[in-house]
C-alpha angles and dihedrals in degrees: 000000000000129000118193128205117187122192140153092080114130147110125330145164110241104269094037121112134222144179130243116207116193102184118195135201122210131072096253098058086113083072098057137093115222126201131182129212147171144229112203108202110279097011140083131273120279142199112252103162143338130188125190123251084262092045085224087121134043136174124202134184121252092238093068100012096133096029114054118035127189123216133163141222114205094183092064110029097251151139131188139204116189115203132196148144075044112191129200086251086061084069110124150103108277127213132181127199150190143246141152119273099324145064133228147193097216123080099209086066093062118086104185116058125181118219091253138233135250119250109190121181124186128202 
């Protein structure tokens, strides 16, 4: 079992940056992918980034590749998604999730899921 906390999310004008934490509990949480995604307001919920349990492989979507980047930190349970350049069309709420080894794209292959956390960019 994996539980997800994501924090970081709030208020910014459009070219700040800012930094996503999604914090885990359970002591396999090495073994786990993380992805992050996003929900704009009135649409679905869309891939944004992902990283392997290693972090030696990460996949990002074409819309913010160059601007967010995702890392982990195994030692203390946590993953990362930096954030900058940020545009008004980066505003959503912002999840991250969880599966074994191995990233993807899609969010129904993911089994552990935070709250999320509200990313809001003004222009």
């Amino acid at each position: 079992q994996v539980q997800l906390v994501e924090s970081g999310g709030g208020l910014v004008q459009a070219g700040d940056s800012l930094r996503l934490s999604c914090a885990a509990s359970g002591r396999t949480f090495s073994t786990y992918a993380v992805g992050w995604f996003r929900q704009a307001p009135g649409k679905g919920r869309a891939f944004v980034t992902a990283i392997s349990w290693t972090g030696g492989r990460t996949y990002t979507t074409d819309s913010v590749n160059g601007r967010f980047t995702i890392s982990r930190d195994n030692d203390k349970n946590t993953v990362y998604l930096q954030m900058i350049k940020l545009k008004p069309e980066d505003t959503a709420v912002y999840y991250c999730a969880a599966r074994p080894k191995l990233p993807s794209t899609s969010e129904a292959e993911y089994d552990y899921w935070g709250q999320g956390t509200q990313v809001t960019v003004s222009s």
